[in-house]
Amino acid sequence: MEYEIVTLEEKIAVGISARTNNNSPDMGAVIGGLWNRFYTEGIYASIPEKANEKALGVYTDYAGDEKADYTAIVACETRKQPQENEKYTVHRIPAGRYAKFIVHGDMVQAVADAWMEIWKMNLPRTFLSDFEEYQDDNMEDATIHIYVGLKETE
């Protein structure tokens, strides 16, 4: 699977979150439920000062062990951090080096297939913050950028 190395500035992601892990039988339902709530409960529409119209799927608070829990966040990027609000999860995606993968296809299946391939790769991952950036809302023929945090080279 091809990728390019990019350097990103810090991003502020604002949305909703839940804890899960890749081996949990309800992982898909947990993450799918976040996406459903994000749009059907008007959370996306209510987030102030969006930097763009793209949705983000962020994965953080992860120990790097395949069986470990992590926080999944469905969010959008904002220009600044919102006021304290129990309604939102706020996460700062750290600046740094990322492997950028570009995925095309069915929004759910293409992303799942890409992550299966990424997990098999020997990348020097930080496990601080990986994320998907949905370029459009075309469910059947989406373009998604997946960013995997990389350790700095010496």
PDB file of C-alpha atoms in Angstrom, residues 20-147:
ATOM      1  CA  THR A  20     -13.163   0.680  22.254  1.00  0.00           C
ATOM      2  CA  ASN A  21     -10.515  -1.715  20.956  1.00  0.00           C
ATOM      3  CA  ASN A  22      -9.860  -3.589  17.725  1.00  0.00           C
ATOM      4  CA  ASN A  23     -10.678  -6.973  19.268  1.00  0.00           C
ATOM      5  CA  SER A  24     -13.992  -5.931  20.795  1.00  0.00           C
ATOM      6  CA  PRO A  25     -16.970  -7.614  19.105  1.00  0.00           C
ATOM      7  CA  ASP A  26     -18.880  -4.315  19.247  1.00  0.00           C
ATOM      8  CA  MET A  27     -16.032  -2.088  17.929  1.00  0.00           C
ATOM      9  CA  GLY A  28     -17.828  -1.470  14.625  1.00  0.00           C
ATOM     10  CA  ALA A  29     -21.071  -0.641  16.405  1.00  0.00           C
ATOM     11  CA  VAL A  30     -19.293   1.741  18.805  1.00  0.00           C
ATOM     12  CA  ILE A  31     -17.553   3.671  16.020  1.00  0.00           C
ATOM     13  CA  GLY A  32     -20.565   3.490  13.693  1.00  0.00           C
ATOM     14  CA  GLY A  33     -22.749   4.751  16.537  1.00  0.00           C
ATOM     15  CA  LEU A  34     -20.494   7.787  16.963  1.00  0.00           C
ATOM     16  CA  TRP A  35     -20.819   8.624  13.252  1.00  0.00           C
ATOM     17  CA  ASN A  36     -24.593   8.192  13.434  1.00  0.00           C
ATOM     18  CA  ARG A  37     -24.911  10.455  16.491  1.00  0.00           C
ATOM     19  CA  PHE A  38     -22.521  13.025  14.994  1.00  0.00           C
ATOM     20  CA  TYR A  39     -24.912  13.698  12.122  1.00  0.00           C
ATOM     21  CA  THR A  40     -28.396  12.682  13.341  1.00  0.00           C
ATOM     22  CA  GLU A  41     -28.151  14.545  16.661  1.00  0.00           C
ATOM     23  CA  GLY A  42     -26.927  17.731  14.956  1.00  0.00           C
ATOM     24  CA  ILE A  43     -23.500  17.632  16.606  1.00  0.00           C
ATOM     25  CA  TYR A  44     -21.637  18.325  13.351  1.00  0.00           C
ATOM     26  CA  ALA A  45     -23.917  21.284  12.600  1.00  0.00           C
ATOM     27  CA  SER A  46     -23.504  22.697  16.126  1.00  0.00           C
ATOM     28  CA  ILE A  47     -19.688  22.793  16.222  1.00  0.00           C
ATOM     29  CA  PRO A  48     -18.541  26.413  15.907  1.00  0.00           C
ATOM     30  CA  GLU A  49     -15.743  27.797  13.731  1.00  0.00           C
ATOM     31  CA  LYS A  50     -15.097  24.781  11.510  1.00  0.00           C
ATOM     32  CA  ALA A  51     -11.837  25.084   9.571  1.00  0.00           C
ATOM     33  CA  ASN A  52     -13.442  23.228   6.631  1.00  0.00           C
ATOM     34  CA  GLU A  53     -16.368  20.927   5.856  1.00  0.00           C
ATOM     35  CA  LYS A  54     -14.412  17.673   6.224  1.00  0.00           C
ATOM     36  CA  ALA A  55     -15.223  15.086   8.881  1.00  0.00           C
ATOM     37  CA  LEU A  56     -12.465  13.404  10.896  1.00  0.00           C
ATOM     38  CA  GLY A  57     -12.221   9.977  12.474  1.00  0.00           C
ATOM     39  CA  VAL A  58      -9.474  10.234  15.129  1.00  0.00           C
ATOM     40  CA  TYR A  59      -7.841   7.432  17.134  1.00  0.00           C
ATOM     41  CA  THR A  60      -5.833   8.321  20.241  1.00  0.00           C
ATOM     42  CA  ASP A  61      -4.971   7.300  23.834  1.00  0.00           C
ATOM     43  CA  TYR A  62      -3.590   4.032  22.505  1.00  0.00           C
ATOM     44  CA  ALA A  63      -0.720   2.008  23.964  1.00  0.00           C
ATOM     45  CA  GLY A  64       0.287   0.416  20.655  1.00  0.00           C
ATOM     46  CA  ASP A  65      -0.674  -3.074  21.796  1.00  0.00           C
ATOM     47  CA  GLU A  66      -3.171  -4.565  19.346  1.00  0.00           C
ATOM     48  CA  LYS A  67      -5.414  -5.591  22.263  1.00  0.00           C
ATOM     49  CA  ALA A  68      -5.336  -2.210  24.028  1.00  0.00           C
ATOM     50  CA  ASP A  69      -8.284   0.149  24.277  1.00  0.00           C
ATOM     51  CA  TYR A  70      -8.191   3.489  22.485  1.00  0.00           C
ATOM     52  CA  THR A  71     -10.394   6.554  22.161  1.00  0.00           C
ATOM     53  CA  ALA A  72     -12.252   6.946  18.886  1.00  0.00           C
ATOM     54  CA  ILE A  73     -13.374  10.499  18.114  1.00  0.00           C
ATOM     55  CA  VAL A  74     -15.710  11.580  15.331  1.00  0.00           C
ATOM     56  CA  ALA A  75     -15.026  15.263  14.792  1.00  0.00           C
ATOM     57  CA  CYS A  76     -14.282  18.141  12.522  1.00  0.00           C
ATOM     58  CA  GLU A  77     -11.321  20.500  12.521  1.00  0.00           C
ATOM     59  CA  THR A  78     -11.906  23.908  14.070  1.00  0.00           C
ATOM     60  CA  ARG A  79      -9.972  27.167  13.843  1.00  0.00           C
ATOM     61  CA  LYS A  80      -9.812  27.464  17.624  1.00  0.00           C
ATOM     62  CA  GLN A  81     -10.709  25.489  20.705  1.00  0.00           C
ATOM     63  CA  PRO A  82     -14.320  26.023  21.764  1.00  0.00           C
ATOM     64  CA  GLN A  83     -15.319  27.247  25.205  1.00  0.00           C
ATOM     65  CA  GLU A  84     -15.574  24.552  27.882  1.00  0.00           C
ATOM     66  CA  ASN A  85     -18.543  22.454  26.871  1.00  0.00           C
ATOM     67  CA  GLU A  86     -19.495  19.009  28.144  1.00  0.00           C
ATOM     68  CA  LYS A  87     -21.165  18.337  24.796  1.00  0.00           C
ATOM     69  CA  TYR A  88     -17.861  18.052  22.916  1.00  0.00           C
ATOM     70  CA  THR A  89     -14.627  16.117  23.077  1.00  0.00           C
ATOM     71  CA  VAL A  90     -11.669  18.333  22.132  1.00  0.00           C
ATOM     72  CA  HIS A  91      -8.466  16.704  20.921  1.00  0.00           C
ATOM     73  CA  ARG A  92      -5.305  18.325  19.617  1.00  0.00           C
ATOM     74  CA  ILE A  93      -3.809  16.292  16.790  1.00  0.00           C
ATOM     75  CA  PRO A  94      -0.080  16.882  17.259  1.00  0.00           C
ATOM     76  CA  ALA A  95       2.086  18.536  14.649  1.00  0.00           C
ATOM     77  CA  GLY A  96       4.640  16.215  13.118  1.00  0.00           C
ATOM     78  CA  ARG A  97       5.373  13.560  10.542  1.00  0.00           C
ATOM     79  CA  TYR A  98       2.585  11.363   9.213  1.00  0.00           C
ATOM     80  CA  ALA A  99       2.270   8.626   6.626  1.00  0.00           C
ATOM     81  CA  LYS A 100      -0.549   9.801   4.337  1.00  0.00           C
ATOM     82  CA  PHE A 101      -2.598   7.156   2.554  1.00  0.00           C
ATOM     83  CA  ILE A 102      -5.250   8.056  -0.029  1.00  0.00           C
ATOM     84  CA  VAL A 103      -8.175   5.654  -0.191  1.00  0.00           C
ATOM     85  CA  HIS A 104     -11.033   5.587  -2.722  1.00  0.00           C
ATOM     86  CA  GLY A 105     -14.203   3.528  -2.654  1.00  0.00           C
ATOM     87  CA  ASP A 106     -17.059   2.598  -0.369  1.00  0.00           C
ATOM     88  CA  MET A 107     -16.724   4.881   2.647  1.00  0.00           C
ATOM     89  CA  VAL A 108     -16.956   2.095   5.223  1.00  0.00           C
ATOM     90  CA  GLN A 109     -15.369  -0.858   3.435  1.00  0.00           C
ATOM     91  CA  ALA A 110     -12.477   1.042   1.818  1.00  0.00           C
ATOM     92  CA  VAL A 111     -11.421   2.493   5.176  1.00  0.00           C
ATOM     93  CA  ALA A 112     -11.707  -0.866   6.950  1.00  0.00           C
ATOM     94  CA  ASP A 113      -9.650  -2.561   4.221  1.00  0.00           C
ATOM     95  CA  ALA A 114      -7.011   0.195   4.342  1.00  0.00           C
ATOM     96  CA  TRP A 115      -6.598  -0.118   8.120  1.00  0.00           C
ATOM     97  CA  MET A 116      -6.199  -3.901   7.771  1.00  0.00           C
ATOM     98  CA  GLU A 117      -3.280  -3.249   5.392  1.00  0.00           C
ATOM     99  CA  ILE A 118      -1.801  -0.428   7.508  1.00  0.00           C
ATOM    100  CA  TRP A 119      -1.731  -2.679  10.592  1.00  0.00           C
ATOM    101  CA  LYS A 120       0.407  -5.175   8.645  1.00  0.00           C
ATOM    102  CA  MET A 121       2.989  -2.526   7.718  1.00  0.00           C
ATOM    103  CA  ASN A 122       6.166  -1.988   9.699  1.00  0.00           C
ATOM    104  CA  LEU A 123       5.787   1.765  10.220  1.00  0.00           C
ATOM    105  CA  PRO A 124       7.626   3.604  13.051  1.00  0.00           C
ATOM    106  CA  ARG A 125       4.291   4.674  14.570  1.00  0.00           C
ATOM    107  CA  THR A 126       3.879   7.077  17.490  1.00  0.00           C
ATOM    108  CA  PHE A 127       0.377   5.823  18.398  1.00  0.00           C
ATOM    109  CA  LEU A 128      -0.398   9.355  19.629  1.00  0.00           C
ATOM    110  CA  SER A 129      -3.001  10.332  17.079  1.00  0.00           C
ATOM    111  CA  ASP A 130      -3.955   8.689  13.794  1.00  0.00           C
ATOM    112  CA  PHE A 131      -6.875  10.020  11.800  1.00  0.00           C
ATOM    113  CA  GLU A 132      -9.055   9.742   8.740  1.00  0.00           C
ATOM    114  CA  GLU A 133     -10.035  12.885   6.855  1.00  0.00           C
ATOM    115  CA  TYR A 134     -13.148  12.438   4.715  1.00  0.00           C
ATOM    116  CA  GLN A 135     -12.835  14.652   1.643  1.00  0.00           C
ATOM    117  CA  ASP A 136     -16.510  14.336   0.676  1.00  0.00           C
ATOM    118  CA  ASP A 137     -19.705  12.620   1.775  1.00  0.00           C
ATOM    119  CA  ASN A 138     -20.071  10.214  -1.167  1.00  0.00           C
ATOM    120  CA  MET A 139     -20.774   6.907   0.589  1.00  0.00           C
ATOM    121  CA  GLU A 140     -20.218   4.700  -2.479  1.00  0.00           C
ATOM    122  CA  ASP A 141     -17.193   6.436  -4.040  1.00  0.00           C
ATOM    123  CA  ALA A 142     -15.514   8.406  -1.283  1.00  0.00           C
ATOM    124  CA  THR A 143     -12.029   9.880  -1.115  1.00  0.00           C
ATOM    125  CA  ILE A 144     -10.464   9.485   2.309  1.00  0.00           C
ATOM    126  CA  HIS A 145      -7.018  10.538   3.505  1.00  0.00           C
ATOM    127  CA  ILE A 146      -5.648   8.414   6.347  1.00  0.00           C
ATOM    128  CA  TYR A 147      -2.829   9.891   8.425  1.00  0.00           C
TER     129      TYR A 147
END
